Every structure is written in structure tokens, then in C-alpha cells.
XYZ file of C-alpha atoms in Angstrom:
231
model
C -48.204 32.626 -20.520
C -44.899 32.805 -22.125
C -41.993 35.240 -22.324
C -43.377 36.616 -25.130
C -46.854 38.159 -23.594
C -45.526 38.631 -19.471
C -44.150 41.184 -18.283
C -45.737 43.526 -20.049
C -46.398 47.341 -19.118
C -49.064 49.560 -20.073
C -46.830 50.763 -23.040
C -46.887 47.604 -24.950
C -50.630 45.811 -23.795
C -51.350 45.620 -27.293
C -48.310 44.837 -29.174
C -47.480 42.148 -30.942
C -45.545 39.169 -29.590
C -41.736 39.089 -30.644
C -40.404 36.430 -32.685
C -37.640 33.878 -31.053
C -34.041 35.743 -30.534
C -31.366 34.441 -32.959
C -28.601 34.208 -30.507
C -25.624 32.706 -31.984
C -23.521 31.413 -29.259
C -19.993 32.872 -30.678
C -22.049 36.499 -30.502
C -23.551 35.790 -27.248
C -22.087 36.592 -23.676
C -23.568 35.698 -20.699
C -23.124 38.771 -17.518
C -23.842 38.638 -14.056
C -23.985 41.297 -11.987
C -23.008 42.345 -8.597
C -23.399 38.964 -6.575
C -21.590 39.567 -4.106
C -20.945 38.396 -0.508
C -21.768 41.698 0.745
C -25.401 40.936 -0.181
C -25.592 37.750 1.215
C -24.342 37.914 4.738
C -26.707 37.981 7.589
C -25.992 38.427 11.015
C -27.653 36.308 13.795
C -30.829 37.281 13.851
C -31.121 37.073 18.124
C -28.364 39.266 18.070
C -30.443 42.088 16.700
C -32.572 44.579 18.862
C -36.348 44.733 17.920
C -35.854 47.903 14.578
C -32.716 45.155 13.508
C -35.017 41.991 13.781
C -37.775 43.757 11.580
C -35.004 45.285 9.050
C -34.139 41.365 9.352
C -37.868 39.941 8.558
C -38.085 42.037 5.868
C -34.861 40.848 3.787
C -35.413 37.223 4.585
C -37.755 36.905 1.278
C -34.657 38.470 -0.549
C -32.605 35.836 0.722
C -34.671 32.836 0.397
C -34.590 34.084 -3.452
C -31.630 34.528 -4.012
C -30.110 30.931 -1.643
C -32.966 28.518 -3.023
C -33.817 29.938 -7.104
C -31.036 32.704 -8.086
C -27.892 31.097 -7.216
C -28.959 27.564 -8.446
C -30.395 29.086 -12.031
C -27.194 31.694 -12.272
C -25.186 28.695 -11.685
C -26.863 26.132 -14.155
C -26.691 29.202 -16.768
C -23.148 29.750 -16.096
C -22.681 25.808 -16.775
C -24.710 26.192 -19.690
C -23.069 29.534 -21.177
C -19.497 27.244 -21.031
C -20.799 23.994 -22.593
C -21.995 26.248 -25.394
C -19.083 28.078 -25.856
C -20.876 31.468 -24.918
C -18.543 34.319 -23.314
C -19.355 34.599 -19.583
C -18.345 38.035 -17.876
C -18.808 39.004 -14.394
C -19.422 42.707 -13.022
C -19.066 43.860 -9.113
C -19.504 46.639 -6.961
C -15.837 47.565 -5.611
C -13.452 50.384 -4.882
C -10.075 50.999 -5.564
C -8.966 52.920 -2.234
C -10.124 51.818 1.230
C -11.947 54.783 2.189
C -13.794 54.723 -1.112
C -12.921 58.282 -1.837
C -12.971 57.395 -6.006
C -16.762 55.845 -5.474
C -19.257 57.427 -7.755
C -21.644 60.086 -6.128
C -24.764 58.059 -6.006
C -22.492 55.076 -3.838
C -22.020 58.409 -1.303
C -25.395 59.332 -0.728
C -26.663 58.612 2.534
C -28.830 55.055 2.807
C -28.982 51.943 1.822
C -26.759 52.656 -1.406
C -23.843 54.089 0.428
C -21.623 51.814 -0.374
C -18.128 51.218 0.641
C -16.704 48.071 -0.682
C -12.839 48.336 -1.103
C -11.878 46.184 -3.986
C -9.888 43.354 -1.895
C -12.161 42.983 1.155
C -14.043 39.679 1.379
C -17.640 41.606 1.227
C -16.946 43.195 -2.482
C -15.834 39.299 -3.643
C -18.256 37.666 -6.004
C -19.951 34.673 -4.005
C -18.539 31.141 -4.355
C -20.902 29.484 -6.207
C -20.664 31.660 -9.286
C -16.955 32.413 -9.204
C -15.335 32.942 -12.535
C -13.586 30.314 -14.019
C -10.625 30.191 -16.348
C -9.751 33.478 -18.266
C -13.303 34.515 -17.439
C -12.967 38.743 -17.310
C -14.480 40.682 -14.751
C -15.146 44.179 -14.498
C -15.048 46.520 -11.569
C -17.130 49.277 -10.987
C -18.094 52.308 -8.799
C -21.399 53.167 -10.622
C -24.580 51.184 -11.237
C -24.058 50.372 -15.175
C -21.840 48.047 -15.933
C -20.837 49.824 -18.760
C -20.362 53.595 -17.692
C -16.887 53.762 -15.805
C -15.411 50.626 -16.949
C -13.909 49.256 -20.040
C -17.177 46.347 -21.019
C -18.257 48.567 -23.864
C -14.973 48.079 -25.640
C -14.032 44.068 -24.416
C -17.727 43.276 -25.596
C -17.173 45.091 -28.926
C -13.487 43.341 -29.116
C -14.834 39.760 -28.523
C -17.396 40.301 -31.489
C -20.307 40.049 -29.149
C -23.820 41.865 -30.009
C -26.537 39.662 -27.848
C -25.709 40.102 -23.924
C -27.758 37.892 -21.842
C -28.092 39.453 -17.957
C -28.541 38.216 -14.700
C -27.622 39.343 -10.892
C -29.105 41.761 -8.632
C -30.462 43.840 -8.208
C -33.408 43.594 -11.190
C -34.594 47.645 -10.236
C -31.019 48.943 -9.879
C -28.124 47.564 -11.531
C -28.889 45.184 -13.715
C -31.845 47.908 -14.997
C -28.835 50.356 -15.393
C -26.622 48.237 -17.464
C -29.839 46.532 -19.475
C -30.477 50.443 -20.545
C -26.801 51.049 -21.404
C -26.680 48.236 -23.286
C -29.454 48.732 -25.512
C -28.346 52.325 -25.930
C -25.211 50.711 -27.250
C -27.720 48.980 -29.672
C -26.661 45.523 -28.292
C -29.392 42.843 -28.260
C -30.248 42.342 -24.744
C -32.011 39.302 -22.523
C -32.899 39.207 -18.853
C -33.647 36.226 -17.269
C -35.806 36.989 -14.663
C -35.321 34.130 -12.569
C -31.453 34.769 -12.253
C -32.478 38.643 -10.759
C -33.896 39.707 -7.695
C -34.837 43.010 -6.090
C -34.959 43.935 -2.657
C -38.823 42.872 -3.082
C -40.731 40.494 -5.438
C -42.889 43.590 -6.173
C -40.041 45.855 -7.039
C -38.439 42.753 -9.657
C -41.776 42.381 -11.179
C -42.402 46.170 -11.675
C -38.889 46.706 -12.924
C -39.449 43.659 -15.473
C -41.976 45.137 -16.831
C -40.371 48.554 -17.079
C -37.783 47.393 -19.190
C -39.313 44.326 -21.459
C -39.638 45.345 -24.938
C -38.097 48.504 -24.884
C -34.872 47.893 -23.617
C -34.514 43.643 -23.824
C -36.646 41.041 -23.952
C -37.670 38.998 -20.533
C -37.282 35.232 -20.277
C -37.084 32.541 -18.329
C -34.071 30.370 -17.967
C -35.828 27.455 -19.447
C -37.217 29.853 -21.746
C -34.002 31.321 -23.066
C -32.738 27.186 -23.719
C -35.676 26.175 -25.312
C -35.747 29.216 -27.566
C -31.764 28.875 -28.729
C -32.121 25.145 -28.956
C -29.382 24.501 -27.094
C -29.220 21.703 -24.734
């Protein structure tokens, strides 16, 4: 099954298959979003008490995504993006005062989304692997879209680009935020689901389908290559 009939939800079971995305690399940027250390450490797990150890267990598929199939393919598509001339942006979660006072209200609310990543601390750095390179921009932000609260909108719109190609984490939160934005904007957008992850594989999948077709079109990385023709 191919891009163009998976990830399909009950809206659009019966609707045609899209034709092939003209994505013209000078048009084109390439963002990832919100891979960040924060999201990658781990503590030892024998250092945890038994609640810890299960919080633990359940993350480790997470994890194993994102060390072994996300990072890799984010970092092959970043290689690609550059040998193709294709604009590569980054966007991260990060504050601009240390007690986070200028965060947005849903980075406040109490759980797993209060957030308090001051912008210099090691935890709000993108990870290694898929630092920026060069003049590569990066945008900092307090909300889930990429776009609301930050100044994308306009350096897209200034670098001429209308086809915005999206991968980080996480699929059901984020990147789902900025994909909407985006196409709100009315720029052309493409996820590739094997650079996102959610917390769960059933919570990427359902979130996949959610937005395919409506809001961007779901690919594969090897999809997305083979469809541009670029090597």
C-alpha cells in the first residue's frame, strides 16, 4: 500500500488517490520539530522505585523509535534536504526566562506538558545528531505550532517557500499543531511519518490519519525521494 491509499480516516475511505507532489526544491523547506535532549534522556532504570520503572517500561517503545528509525531517517533527510539545495529549518521547545514565567498557558498546565525548558539549558538543545548546520535558522517557541508565537510564517514567506516538508515529535502534538497552521497558511504540506513519533505507535498512527488529506499528505521517506526524483 502506498502513501497515496494509508493512512486514511473514515473521512476520505473513498476518495480518490492524489497525484505525485510537485515539490521544487528552491520552494521546498525541510522542518523538524522539537528534538530535543529533553526527550531523550533516561535515567537508570534500577534507580527508579516500582510506579518509576513502569512509567520507564512504558516509554522504552518511544525510545527505541526514536534511537534506532527517527534519528537515522531525520538525519538521512537532513543530508538529503542539503544535497538538494532544499531550506532546512529547525523548531524547539524553549523559554526565554529561567522560571518560564513567558511560557504559553498550555506549557503551565499541570502534567506531562508542563514544561519548563529555559532557552540555554542543555535539556531545551536540539540533539546532536540533527544539529543545524551553517546559516541553518531556528525558531524558538513557547506554544505547540511552530508558527503561532514566532516569526516562521514570515522567514518561510521571505525565502519564497510554499511546500514545507515536517518531521520531529511529537506526530499527535506538535508537529499536528504546526501541520494545521501551515495548511491554514495555504502552504503545501508533507509529513513523513517515519521521521515522527508519538508517545505511542497507536497515538502516531491515529494522528496520521487525522491529518492526511486534509491538512498534508503522509509519506514515507523513501516515498517522498522516489516521488521528487531526487537522488
Amino acid at each position: 500500500m502506498s502513501w497515496k491509499t494509508r493512512n486514511r480516516s473514515f473521512y476520505y475511505q473513498g476518495a480518490p488517490a492524489p497525484d505525485d507532489l510537485v515539490l521544487k526544491p528552491a520552494e521546498t523547506a525541510l522542518l523538524v520539530i522539537d528534538v530535543q535532549n529533553t526527550y531523550l534522556a533516561r535515567p537508570e532504570r534500577g534507580s527508579l522505585d516500582r510506579a518509576g520503572q513502569a512509567q520507564y517500561d512504558a516509554w522504552t517503545p518511544f525510545h527505541t523509535r526514536m534511537n534506532e528509525i527517527v534519528i537515522p531517517r531525520t538525519a538521512d533527510l537532513l543530508a538529503w534536504a542539503r544535497r538538494h539545495g532544499i531550506e532546512c529549518l529547525f523548531a524547539r521547545i524553549a523559554c526565554q526566562t529561567k522560571d518560564g514565567r513567558d511560557r504559553s498557558l498550555s506549557q503551565k498546565m499541570p502534567g506531562w506538558n508542563n514544561l519548563l525548558l529555559p532557552k540555554d539549558e542543555h535539556a531545551s538543545q536540539l540533539v546532536p545528531q540533527l544539529s543545524p548546520q551553517g546559516d541553518e535558522i531556528v525558531v524558538t517557541k513557547t506554544t505547540d505550532s511552530a508558527l503561532t508565537g514566532t516569526n516562521l510564517r514570515l522567514i518561510l514567506h521571505n525565502l519564497g517557500i510554499k511546500n514545507v516538508i515536517c518531521a520531529g515529535i511529537f506526530t499527535d502534538q506538535c508537529v499536528a499543531s504546526t501541520v494545521r497552521s501551515l495548511a491554514d497558511e495555504s502552504f503545501q504540506v508533507v509529513v513523513v511519518e517515519d521521521c515522527c513519533a508519538a508517545g505511542t505507535d497507536a497515538l502516531h498512527e491515529q494522528e496520521l490519519a487525522i491529518i492526511n488529506m486534509i491538512y498534508c499528505h503522509v509519506m514515507r521517506a523513501d516515498e517522498l525521494k522516489a516521488m521528487t526524483k531526487l537522488p
